[in-house]
XYZ file of C-alpha atoms in Angstrom:
705
model
C -12.697 -39.418 -13.709
C -15.763 -37.226 -14.063
C -15.743 -33.672 -12.679
C -18.840 -32.715 -10.646
C -19.273 -29.144 -11.918
C -22.873 -29.021 -10.673
C -22.009 -29.521 -7.009
C -18.473 -28.108 -6.959
C -19.347 -24.686 -8.398
C -22.078 -22.095 -7.987
C -24.081 -20.869 -10.968
C -21.877 -17.874 -11.822
C -18.690 -19.947 -11.476
C -20.128 -22.602 -13.818
C -21.028 -19.922 -16.343
C -17.420 -18.695 -16.308
C -15.991 -22.236 -16.557
C -18.164 -23.155 -19.550
C -17.644 -19.813 -21.374
C -14.676 -21.011 -23.416
C -15.135 -19.253 -26.755
C -14.486 -15.569 -27.402
C -13.375 -12.870 -24.951
C -14.680 -13.195 -21.373
C -14.221 -10.879 -18.398
C -14.834 -12.414 -14.976
C -15.373 -9.792 -12.275
C -14.489 -11.785 -9.182
C -15.548 -10.002 -5.994
C -13.457 -10.465 -2.854
C -13.629 -14.021 -1.482
C -15.765 -15.244 -4.399
C -13.713 -18.307 -5.381
C -11.677 -16.757 -8.204
C -8.884 -19.333 -8.100
C -11.367 -22.203 -7.956
C -13.055 -20.861 -11.101
C -9.770 -20.643 -13.018
C -8.741 -24.155 -11.898
C -12.036 -25.727 -12.977
C -11.940 -23.893 -16.312
C -8.452 -25.280 -16.986
C -9.720 -28.764 -16.178
C -12.861 -28.306 -18.293
C -10.867 -27.201 -21.347
C -8.658 -30.281 -21.213
C -11.587 -32.598 -20.423
C -13.355 -31.379 -23.580
C -10.374 -32.230 -25.764
C -8.318 -29.023 -25.846
C -4.595 -29.773 -26.181
C -2.943 -28.531 -22.918
C -0.149 -27.010 -25.055
C -2.714 -24.608 -26.516
C -3.466 -23.071 -23.111
C -1.541 -20.068 -21.757
C -2.060 -19.053 -18.119
C -0.543 -15.684 -17.122
C -0.292 -14.785 -13.433
C 1.616 -12.354 -11.237
C 3.552 -14.951 -9.247
C 5.060 -18.277 -10.255
C 3.588 -19.815 -7.099
C 0.034 -18.866 -8.155
C 0.483 -20.449 -11.600
C 1.961 -23.639 -10.122
C -0.852 -23.928 -7.589
C -3.548 -23.510 -10.254
C -1.978 -26.064 -12.610
C -1.440 -28.531 -9.760
C -5.052 -28.253 -8.590
C -6.350 -28.665 -12.154
C -4.228 -31.805 -12.556
C -5.641 -33.160 -9.290
C -9.221 -32.621 -10.501
C -8.482 -34.194 -13.881
C -6.479 -37.047 -12.461
C -3.722 -36.576 -15.037
C -0.892 -34.113 -15.766
C -1.377 -30.962 -17.866
C 1.751 -31.644 -19.914
C 2.590 -28.762 -22.242
C 0.455 -26.062 -20.624
C 2.322 -22.740 -20.425
C 1.743 -21.234 -17.012
C 3.744 -18.509 -15.330
C 4.300 -14.800 -14.915
C 4.230 -12.187 -17.661
C 7.984 -11.762 -17.181
C 8.829 -15.467 -17.445
C 6.698 -15.823 -20.597
C 8.354 -12.745 -22.105
C 11.850 -14.012 -21.263
C 11.225 -17.398 -22.906
C 9.759 -15.791 -26.043
C 12.522 -13.192 -26.376
C 15.301 -15.759 -25.981
C 13.886 -17.694 -28.934
C 13.733 -14.492 -30.991
C 16.761 -12.569 -29.701
C 18.020 -11.605 -33.160
C 14.696 -9.906 -33.953
C 15.110 -7.528 -31.016
C 18.671 -6.559 -31.907
C 20.539 -9.114 -29.781
C 21.947 -11.486 -32.413
C 24.277 -13.055 -29.851
C 21.592 -13.264 -27.166
C 21.254 -11.099 -24.064
C 21.794 -11.329 -20.310
C 19.006 -10.608 -17.841
C 20.008 -8.318 -14.972
C 18.595 -8.552 -11.466
C 17.774 -5.568 -9.254
C 21.304 -5.287 -7.811
C 22.831 -5.366 -11.315
C 20.510 -2.590 -12.463
C 21.348 -0.388 -9.462
C 25.064 -0.825 -10.099
C 24.657 0.173 -13.751
C 22.824 3.339 -12.647
C 25.731 4.170 -10.318
C 28.267 3.502 -13.061
C 26.410 5.798 -15.472
C 26.091 8.511 -12.800
C 29.824 8.331 -12.051
C 30.726 8.340 -15.748
C 28.634 11.499 -16.227
C 30.350 12.972 -13.127
C 27.032 13.734 -11.463
C 26.523 14.338 -7.762
C 30.171 14.866 -6.839
C 30.399 16.216 -3.294
C 26.589 16.273 -2.928
C 25.672 14.146 0.102
C 21.984 14.674 -0.669
C 22.291 13.153 -4.137
C 19.761 10.353 -4.795
C 21.054 6.858 -4.050
C 21.450 4.338 -6.868
C 18.292 2.530 -5.690
C 16.312 5.763 -5.968
C 17.726 6.498 -9.434
C 16.520 3.082 -10.571
C 13.137 3.492 -8.843
C 12.429 6.707 -10.749
C 13.455 5.131 -14.079
C 11.353 2.018 -13.414
C 8.278 3.969 -12.313
C 8.556 6.195 -15.357
C 8.604 3.165 -17.660
C 5.888 1.124 -15.926
C 3.506 4.069 -15.701
C 4.561 5.280 -19.164
C 5.027 8.778 -17.764
C 7.967 11.126 -18.075
C 10.325 11.210 -15.096
C 9.087 14.753 -14.514
C 5.535 13.399 -14.282
C 6.612 10.797 -11.706
C 8.366 13.436 -9.585
C 5.326 15.724 -9.694
C 3.051 12.941 -8.470
C 5.089 11.221 -5.785
C 8.614 12.564 -5.266
C 8.445 16.330 -5.634
C 11.390 16.802 -3.257
C 13.646 15.234 -5.926
C 12.642 17.803 -8.578
C 15.999 19.666 -8.379
C 17.595 16.516 -9.806
C 15.223 16.176 -12.787
C 17.870 16.971 -15.406
C 20.307 14.490 -13.836
C 17.638 11.774 -13.616
C 16.867 12.157 -17.310
C 20.592 11.969 -18.119
C 21.044 8.810 -16.004
C 17.952 7.216 -17.590
C 19.311 7.855 -21.091
C 22.777 6.585 -20.104
C 21.239 3.507 -18.446
C 19.373 2.630 -21.652
C 22.559 3.092 -23.744
C 24.636 0.958 -21.365
C 22.161 -1.929 -21.581
C 22.025 -1.795 -25.352
C 25.830 -1.579 -25.714
C 26.402 -4.554 -23.409
C 23.514 -6.815 -24.537
C 21.734 -6.493 -21.184
C 18.039 -6.377 -20.310
C 16.230 -5.672 -17.028
C 12.812 -6.922 -15.914
C 10.989 -3.954 -17.438
C 12.754 -4.518 -20.768
C 11.290 -8.018 -20.981
C 7.770 -6.589 -21.254
C 8.556 -3.640 -23.517
C 10.764 -5.682 -25.865
C 8.058 -8.347 -26.170
C 5.426 -5.683 -26.840
C 7.588 -4.159 -29.561
C 8.392 -7.576 -31.062
C 4.733 -8.635 -31.238
C 3.746 -5.248 -32.663
C 6.273 -5.386 -35.515
C 6.633 -9.108 -36.215
C 3.327 -10.198 -37.721
C 4.424 -13.787 -38.543
C 5.466 -14.379 -34.922
C 2.264 -12.762 -33.651
C 0.162 -15.018 -35.874
C 2.194 -18.033 -34.815
C 1.628 -17.368 -31.112
C -2.076 -16.626 -31.644
C -2.394 -19.986 -33.403
C -0.468 -21.840 -30.724
C -2.253 -20.326 -27.720
C -5.912 -20.755 -28.583
C -6.972 -20.258 -24.960
C -5.462 -17.480 -22.859
C -6.288 -16.870 -19.204
C -5.008 -13.884 -17.206
C -5.277 -13.756 -13.417
C -5.500 -10.500 -11.381
C -6.174 -8.454 -14.506
C -6.791 -5.331 -12.434
C -3.078 -5.352 -11.557
C -1.820 -5.233 -15.147
C -0.024 -2.136 -16.401
C -0.418 -0.654 -19.872
C 2.282 -2.746 -21.551
C 0.947 -6.017 -20.080
C -2.525 -5.217 -21.417
C -1.026 -4.593 -24.880
C 0.771 -7.959 -24.756
C -2.528 -9.719 -23.986
C -4.118 -7.897 -26.928
C -1.280 -8.964 -29.266
C -1.588 -12.603 -28.186
C -5.379 -12.848 -28.279
C -6.365 -10.445 -31.023
C -9.583 -8.581 -30.323
C -11.817 -11.643 -30.769
C -9.656 -14.435 -29.374
C -10.476 -16.875 -26.605
C -9.127 -14.754 -23.784
C -10.467 -14.794 -20.251
C -9.385 -11.997 -17.917
C -10.171 -12.597 -14.251
C -9.978 -9.856 -11.640
C -11.799 -7.277 -9.569
C -11.712 -3.590 -10.480
C -12.540 -2.859 -6.822
C -9.225 -4.438 -5.773
C -6.997 -2.401 -8.088
C -4.675 -0.836 -5.496
C -1.228 -0.917 -7.081
C -1.133 2.259 -9.166
C 2.156 3.139 -7.454
C 3.665 0.099 -9.234
C 2.149 1.042 -12.566
C -1.106 -0.967 -12.414
C -3.836 0.729 -14.441
C -7.454 0.073 -13.467
C -8.567 1.247 -16.938
C -7.324 -2.071 -18.366
C -10.081 -4.048 -16.656
C -12.721 -1.301 -16.892
C -12.248 -0.964 -20.651
C -11.881 -4.686 -21.420
C -15.407 -4.951 -22.909
C -14.629 -2.022 -25.261
C -11.253 -3.377 -26.382
C -12.326 -6.984 -26.963
C -15.267 -7.178 -29.336
C -18.367 -8.912 -27.985
C -16.781 -9.583 -24.593
C -19.005 -11.407 -22.142
C -18.960 -10.056 -18.575
C -19.620 -12.542 -15.758
C -19.821 -11.456 -12.116
C -18.859 -13.679 -9.189
C -20.765 -12.108 -6.288
C -21.199 -14.926 -3.795
C -18.600 -14.479 -1.066
C -17.292 -17.533 0.807
C -15.192 -15.627 3.354
C -17.184 -13.016 5.265
C -20.454 -12.913 7.184
C -23.232 -10.903 5.536
C -23.101 -7.830 7.855
C -19.466 -7.232 6.821
C -20.443 -7.511 3.158
C -23.342 -5.074 3.668
C -20.777 -2.521 4.816
C -18.294 -3.225 2.002
C -21.074 -2.995 -0.590
C -21.824 0.511 0.722
C -18.163 1.490 0.333
C -18.274 0.469 -3.342
C -21.489 2.383 -3.991
C -19.512 5.618 -3.797
C -17.115 4.642 -6.608
C -17.567 6.764 -9.714
C -16.274 4.239 -12.290
C -16.823 0.534 -11.638
C -18.518 -2.715 -12.549
C -21.631 -2.871 -10.389
C -21.721 -5.875 -8.090
C -23.307 -6.753 -4.768
C -21.491 -9.296 -2.636
C -23.618 -11.716 -0.647
C -22.916 -14.623 1.658
C -24.722 -17.563 3.188
C -22.670 -16.960 6.342
C -24.986 -15.056 8.648
C -24.338 -13.131 11.858
C -26.357 -10.887 14.183
C -23.208 -8.866 14.954
C -22.723 -5.639 13.019
C -19.286 -4.204 12.249
C -18.294 -1.517 14.758
C -17.199 2.057 14.094
C -15.244 3.149 17.174
C -14.531 6.834 17.865
C -11.581 7.234 20.288
C -10.965 10.691 21.736
C -7.524 10.817 20.076
C -4.977 8.772 18.189
C -3.090 8.507 21.494
C -5.964 6.719 23.239
C -6.668 4.722 20.074
C -3.607 2.503 20.710
C -4.785 1.639 24.226
C -8.324 0.871 23.050
C -7.027 -1.332 20.223
C -4.891 -3.294 22.708
C -8.018 -3.798 24.860
C -9.898 -5.060 21.781
C -7.051 -7.443 20.898
C -7.046 -8.873 24.446
C -10.812 -9.379 24.219
C -10.627 -10.956 20.743
C -7.781 -13.195 21.965
C -10.298 -14.952 24.208
C -12.190 -16.125 21.106
C -9.526 -16.399 18.386
C -5.821 -17.293 18.322
C -3.890 -14.025 18.121
C -2.481 -14.806 14.656
C -6.101 -14.805 13.441
C -6.495 -11.145 14.507
C -5.094 -8.361 12.299
C -4.726 -4.611 12.687
C -4.548 -2.877 9.306
C -3.435 0.656 8.440
C -2.796 2.843 5.405
C 0.917 3.539 6.034
C 3.576 1.700 8.029
C 4.242 4.524 10.501
C 0.632 4.500 11.723
C 1.194 1.343 13.776
C 4.097 2.777 15.800
C 2.079 3.803 18.909
C 0.334 0.419 18.834
C 3.661 -1.446 18.591
C 4.842 0.310 21.747
C 1.547 -0.385 23.539
C 1.621 -4.084 22.605
C 5.231 -4.411 23.752
C 4.352 -2.772 27.071
C 1.686 -5.383 27.886
C 3.711 -8.289 26.479
C 1.591 -9.162 23.424
C 3.687 -10.563 20.586
C 3.096 -9.172 17.106
C 4.285 -9.702 13.559
C 4.391 -6.776 11.156
C 4.004 -6.844 7.387
C 4.608 -3.819 5.188
C 6.775 -0.956 6.366
C 9.535 -1.428 8.939
C 9.077 -2.156 12.614
C 9.193 1.098 14.536
C 12.278 0.496 16.653
C 14.231 -0.770 13.596
C 13.775 2.345 11.443
C 17.119 4.125 10.910
C 15.817 7.652 11.548
C 14.108 6.549 14.786
C 17.381 4.962 15.935
C 19.206 8.204 15.081
C 16.929 10.321 17.270
C 16.896 7.825 20.133
C 20.712 7.749 20.165
C 20.717 11.360 21.454
C 18.207 10.454 24.134
C 20.266 7.411 25.137
C 23.355 9.630 25.528
C 21.434 11.982 27.813
C 20.454 8.970 29.889
C 23.781 7.097 29.685
C 26.974 8.844 28.457
C 28.777 5.457 28.482
C 26.576 4.056 25.675
C 29.188 3.425 22.962
C 26.603 2.248 20.401
C 24.671 5.486 20.841
C 27.876 7.503 20.365
C 28.605 5.604 17.147
C 25.145 6.372 15.821
C 25.052 10.017 16.941
C 28.503 10.754 15.469
C 27.848 8.931 12.212
C 26.492 12.052 10.474
C 29.485 14.225 11.417
C 31.597 14.703 8.284
C 35.184 13.529 8.640
C 34.570 11.478 11.797
C 35.072 7.796 11.069
C 34.973 4.709 13.333
C 38.515 5.280 14.683
C 37.745 8.909 15.538
C 34.526 7.841 17.279
C 36.525 5.519 19.568
C 39.007 8.309 20.388
C 36.219 10.826 21.072
C 34.479 8.289 23.305
C 37.690 7.707 25.262
C 38.353 11.461 25.528
C 34.855 12.087 26.913
C 35.366 9.560 29.691
C 38.967 10.594 30.386
C 37.801 14.249 30.436
C 40.470 15.022 27.816
C 39.255 18.559 27.028
C 42.402 19.303 25.025
C 41.706 16.558 22.482
C 38.007 17.429 22.327
C 38.833 21.130 21.812
C 41.102 20.196 18.910
C 38.335 18.071 17.368
C 35.758 20.874 17.854
C 37.980 23.258 15.856
C 38.358 20.663 13.131
C 34.693 19.617 13.011
C 32.056 22.317 13.590
C 29.254 19.726 13.506
C 30.895 17.880 16.403
C 30.943 21.040 18.517
C 27.247 21.616 17.725
C 26.394 18.048 18.730
C 28.149 18.326 22.108
C 26.462 21.681 22.748
C 23.089 20.105 21.997
C 23.739 17.173 24.335
C 24.730 19.596 27.122
C 21.519 21.569 26.557
C 19.426 18.401 26.658
C 21.009 17.316 29.936
C 20.025 20.677 31.392
C 16.314 20.131 30.680
C 13.903 18.290 32.991
C 14.013 14.572 32.007
C 10.578 14.532 30.383
C 10.604 12.461 27.138
C 8.219 14.732 25.212
C 10.200 17.945 25.855
C 13.533 16.298 25.035
C 12.207 14.672 21.851
C 10.761 18.012 20.772
C 14.173 19.670 21.036
C 16.019 16.729 19.456
C 13.683 16.712 16.448
C 14.377 20.407 15.796
C 18.138 19.712 15.935
C 17.815 16.572 13.814
C 15.654 18.007 11.004
C 18.549 19.222 8.774
C 20.392 15.947 9.429
C 17.288 14.004 8.365
C 17.084 15.891 5.054
C 20.792 15.456 4.359
C 21.074 11.858 5.495
C 17.905 10.528 3.846
C 17.390 12.843 0.847
C 15.457 10.258 -1.151
C 12.554 9.726 1.252
C 12.802 12.151 4.178
C 9.152 13.359 3.793
C 7.968 9.809 4.521
C 10.357 9.436 7.476
C 9.094 12.749 8.900
C 5.728 11.130 9.611
C 7.461 8.469 11.714
C 9.265 11.122 13.742
C 5.972 12.888 14.407
C 4.628 9.590 15.738
C 7.679 9.329 18.013
C 6.802 12.735 19.450
C 3.243 11.560 19.980
C 4.399 8.399 21.789
C 6.742 10.430 24.004
C 3.809 12.613 25.086
C 2.335 9.605 26.891
C 5.379 9.149 29.169
C 6.767 10.939 32.207
C 9.634 8.517 32.886
C 12.635 8.506 30.517
C 13.813 5.004 31.415
C 10.364 3.544 30.875
C 10.085 5.314 27.524
C 13.415 3.987 26.226
C 12.721 0.545 27.654
C 9.340 0.213 25.966
C 10.833 1.272 22.623
C 13.768 -1.112 22.898
C 12.037 -4.226 24.250
C 10.851 -6.451 21.469
C 10.625 -10.040 20.390
C 12.713 -11.799 17.797
C 12.777 -10.419 14.253
C 9.856 -11.564 12.116
C 10.179 -14.819 10.244
C 8.941 -15.190 6.684
C 6.276 -17.581 7.992
C 3.320 -16.528 10.091
C 4.071 -16.658 13.799
C 1.772 -18.621 16.045
C -0.130 -16.585 18.630
C 1.226 -13.221 17.450
C -1.238 -10.530 16.407
C -0.718 -9.378 12.811
C 0.032 -5.722 12.054
C -0.063 -4.946 8.336
C -0.424 -2.224 5.767
C -3.512 -2.767 3.626
C -1.345 -3.269 0.532
C 0.502 -6.137 2.242
C -2.796 -7.651 3.433
C -4.286 -8.149 -0.035
C -4.990 -11.821 -0.645
C -4.994 -12.641 3.083
C -7.831 -13.045 5.581
C -8.408 -13.160 9.340
C -11.351 -13.902 11.624
C -11.106 -10.420 13.120
C -9.802 -7.234 11.498
C -9.280 -3.835 13.133
C -8.695 -0.862 10.835
C -7.142 2.228 12.459
C -6.683 5.946 11.699
C -9.744 6.314 9.481
C -9.510 10.088 9.242
C -8.765 12.504 6.409
C -5.050 12.871 5.636
C -4.378 9.363 6.964
C -6.971 7.225 5.161
C -7.368 8.560 2.545
C -3.821 9.879 2.579
C -3.205 13.611 2.221
C -1.682 13.165 -1.225
C -4.705 11.198 -2.468
C -7.094 14.036 -1.596
C -5.606 16.143 -4.410
C -6.552 13.995 -7.425
C -9.872 12.299 -8.153
C -8.321 9.060 -9.497
C -6.104 8.762 -6.410
C -9.128 9.155 -4.131
C -10.882 6.396 -6.095
C -7.938 4.088 -5.438
C -8.082 4.921 -1.728
C -11.744 3.848 -1.764
C -10.709 0.534 -3.312
C -8.019 0.199 -0.646
C -10.683 0.641 2.039
C -12.790 -2.079 0.367
C -9.805 -4.454 0.279
C -9.115 -3.793 3.975
C -12.673 -4.504 5.107
C -13.076 -7.632 2.965
C -10.118 -9.281 4.771
C -12.421 -9.904 7.773
C -14.348 -13.159 8.153
C -16.422 -12.617 11.310
C -15.481 -9.403 13.094
C -14.677 -5.930 11.717
C -13.879 -2.823 13.764
C -13.141 0.612 12.255
C -11.343 3.184 14.445
C -11.899 6.907 13.817
C -9.897 9.053 16.289
C -11.477 12.452 16.992
C -8.096 14.190 17.140
C -4.463 13.591 16.199
C -1.335 14.822 17.931
C 0.396 17.802 16.303
C 4.099 17.802 17.157
C 4.572 21.428 16.112
C 2.028 22.770 18.608
C 2.249 19.982 21.166
C -1.557 19.849 21.070
C -4.088 17.582 19.439
C -5.855 18.816 16.304
C -9.468 17.821 15.586
C -9.929 15.488 12.613
C -12.527 14.867 9.935
C -13.641 11.243 9.735
C -12.649 9.505 6.520
C -15.239 10.239 3.809
C -15.557 6.466 3.351
C -16.820 6.220 6.938
C -19.022 9.313 6.671
C -20.805 7.817 3.668
C -21.846 4.654 5.522
C -25.585 4.530 6.283
C -26.474 4.036 9.940
C -27.928 0.556 9.511
C -24.709 -1.208 8.524
C -22.663 -0.610 11.675
C -22.803 -0.107 15.417
C -21.160 3.080 16.680
C -19.164 3.279 19.905
C -17.609 6.414 21.410
C -14.798 6.576 23.919
C -15.989 8.232 27.088
C -13.781 10.596 29.056
C -13.550 7.884 31.690
C -11.761 5.691 29.162
C -14.414 3.093 28.327
C -16.536 2.622 25.193
C -20.248 3.318 25.082
C -22.679 2.435 22.268
C -24.169 5.437 20.472
C -27.259 5.579 18.273
C -26.019 7.080 14.971
C -27.625 10.337 13.915
C -30.193 10.072 11.144
C -28.716 11.457 7.964
C -31.955 11.807 6.033
C -34.351 14.734 5.991
C -36.113 15.548 9.270
C -39.789 14.622 9.572
C -40.845 18.262 9.914
C -41.467 20.190 6.713
C -39.093 22.997 5.753
C -40.072 26.438 6.984
C -41.910 28.781 4.652
C -39.718 30.582 2.177
C -36.966 27.955 2.218
C -35.994 26.415 -1.089
C -37.085 22.869 -1.841
C -34.497 20.172 -1.213
C -32.529 18.916 -4.179
C -34.119 15.483 -3.765
C -34.742 12.820 -1.175
C -31.421 12.633 0.690
C -32.538 9.475 2.506
C -31.457 7.764 -0.703
C -28.017 9.384 -0.344
C -27.756 9.757 -4.091
C -25.300 11.534 -6.332
C -25.374 15.168 -7.399
C -23.434 17.566 -9.588
C -21.960 20.977 -8.744
C -20.813 23.555 -11.309
C -17.302 23.800 -9.791
C -16.707 20.569 -7.854
C -18.295 18.191 -10.372
C -19.998 14.934 -9.414
C -20.292 14.061 -5.727
C -22.141 11.816 -3.275
C -24.654 13.236 -0.786
C -23.773 11.907 2.673
C -25.949 14.030 4.988
C -28.513 16.850 5.184
C -27.677 18.916 8.285
C -30.395 21.538 7.459
C -33.481 21.511 5.197
C -31.688 23.078 2.213
C -28.042 22.265 3.005
C -26.239 19.098 2.061
C -22.916 17.534 2.946
C -21.419 16.185 -0.263
C -18.217 14.200 -0.806
C -16.577 15.428 -4.033
C -13.704 13.179 -5.230
C -10.554 15.281 -5.335
C -12.050 18.064 -3.191
C -13.268 16.312 -0.054
C -16.501 16.983 1.850
C -18.291 20.301 1.258
C -21.514 21.707 2.714
C -23.537 23.138 -0.199
C -26.883 24.968 -0.458
C -29.347 22.753 -2.350
C -30.097 25.422 -4.992
C -26.584 24.966 -6.384
C -26.808 21.193 -6.783
C -28.258 19.106 -9.578
C -29.575 15.709 -8.461
C -28.403 12.792 -10.599
């Protein structure tokens, strides 16, 4: 059966399908038919006489490989018998098993799963007698996480701690000792973990030239999907298999490289043309998902990237509706406004075709409560549902005991952190409380100081007016040392969730209503998408998905981009890519929420915010702005012009650095390269400097690029 390439593919897709010889890099913009291109190229290779056994397809999930091979077989009308298609790890495992003796495992090796690896870490820790009596000692899962991140990023453990887990720095020496012991244990017992598969294959291909030549001969055509998600060792494996001039096609989008925390390195795709001699770069820019106004906005987001492959997404799907940038008065009113938007969108789309996206899981907590209150079902992806988080349950247990001293479950939770008080003691304490057995309680107070402190705190809470915000404020102060001790591995992250709890409490005057709204919820999420349930998702979990309508919340500095990302230029670049991924999930409707203030638990007041630099950079023509009025509604606002005023600068003022209506780039002696986003005065410019944020600079000190 003949394949209709002319009608089934656009011009750029056809170019990629027919480019079969030599290295090729396909930059596939969001929604541009990447999978279709790979499928048709597989079919084209076989149709032109290539032996399917000479094709190697490397993907990041087995499901993706199976889908691509199945679709290619359907187009061809015959099976692709012999084609190797699967993940990097499955390919490595198969190759290593055939060559086990060459990697030092003459009798073969056993592959460990995640649970096995964690247990080995614990065994090594115990053997080294580390962490005895230290309740704050990192859990076995955290020990393994640090080892795995160190290997995948090819950084020292110290480097990993500095970047993302500084609170674990006191355990650096122990972590290094466990990592060394973990490696020894695996070698002594002929074991390998998932990371080993990649590093052992890399080492084998590096040292074993005959095997390398054999594989290069066998796999004449190599295709790698999602190349922007490869880490350093995966890129080296591709280089070993293809050589620098082989028939290798890497498909991906540098603008969707958002998994640095897993070890993905965007430099792999950016430097592909330098590594592979004579590489041909093909751009897929026609988008089949989104209407053009959404793409106009996403193209502007990418303009600010400092290192990238230039591309401009376009679509034949037109719309006269611009994306909206909504400015609520605060993050507290944001939740209510988003619920209103969801209700409105629900009149046009099924609720499961509406998504609310956010940078971090905790940011949806106020919205979860607001949705529950009005009875709108939701399904959350990424992060844990608010009411299910352990630290939230801990804090609410104290509040429940103030409200209802007979709540046995709350007693069990509240007493769980008290050293030396087990389940049997909890039952006895509970009985003593209700029998008013002061003698037994007095004996327990002498034995357990923490128990006495807890009862004193509960008495103090019962003496306060029953206002949720005031009680939560006091509970959080009491709970802080418990949080650090109980969750030593990730308490900084959990702290953000507790701050959101304080913010939610500020919107209530009735204790029963507050606890009821937090506790009422639907059934736990299924793996499958729920019908007629709005989707709440982190942006990372949303990659690869799409919805008719997308709402993006908390677009302010310190939340999106995250506070940590504002410190390093490469992290800020990844946040920009994350913003691009979020916006390109929308097919027809996109709304960006930028709260003017956020609740500060420490002061009990709301602090003013700076809009996300990614929003500030957007030119006025690509969105419609709406502000929340003090009456609670939304009103359209004409965006301020960001280019130079029509009037000439006053005499004696220095000439502008250039025409800021073009919003170009500039360079500063200290801050480096930045993007001009506004000119508030004739010779002053607002500039976004990656790694330093937005600065207002006198034009004389800027060099226009």
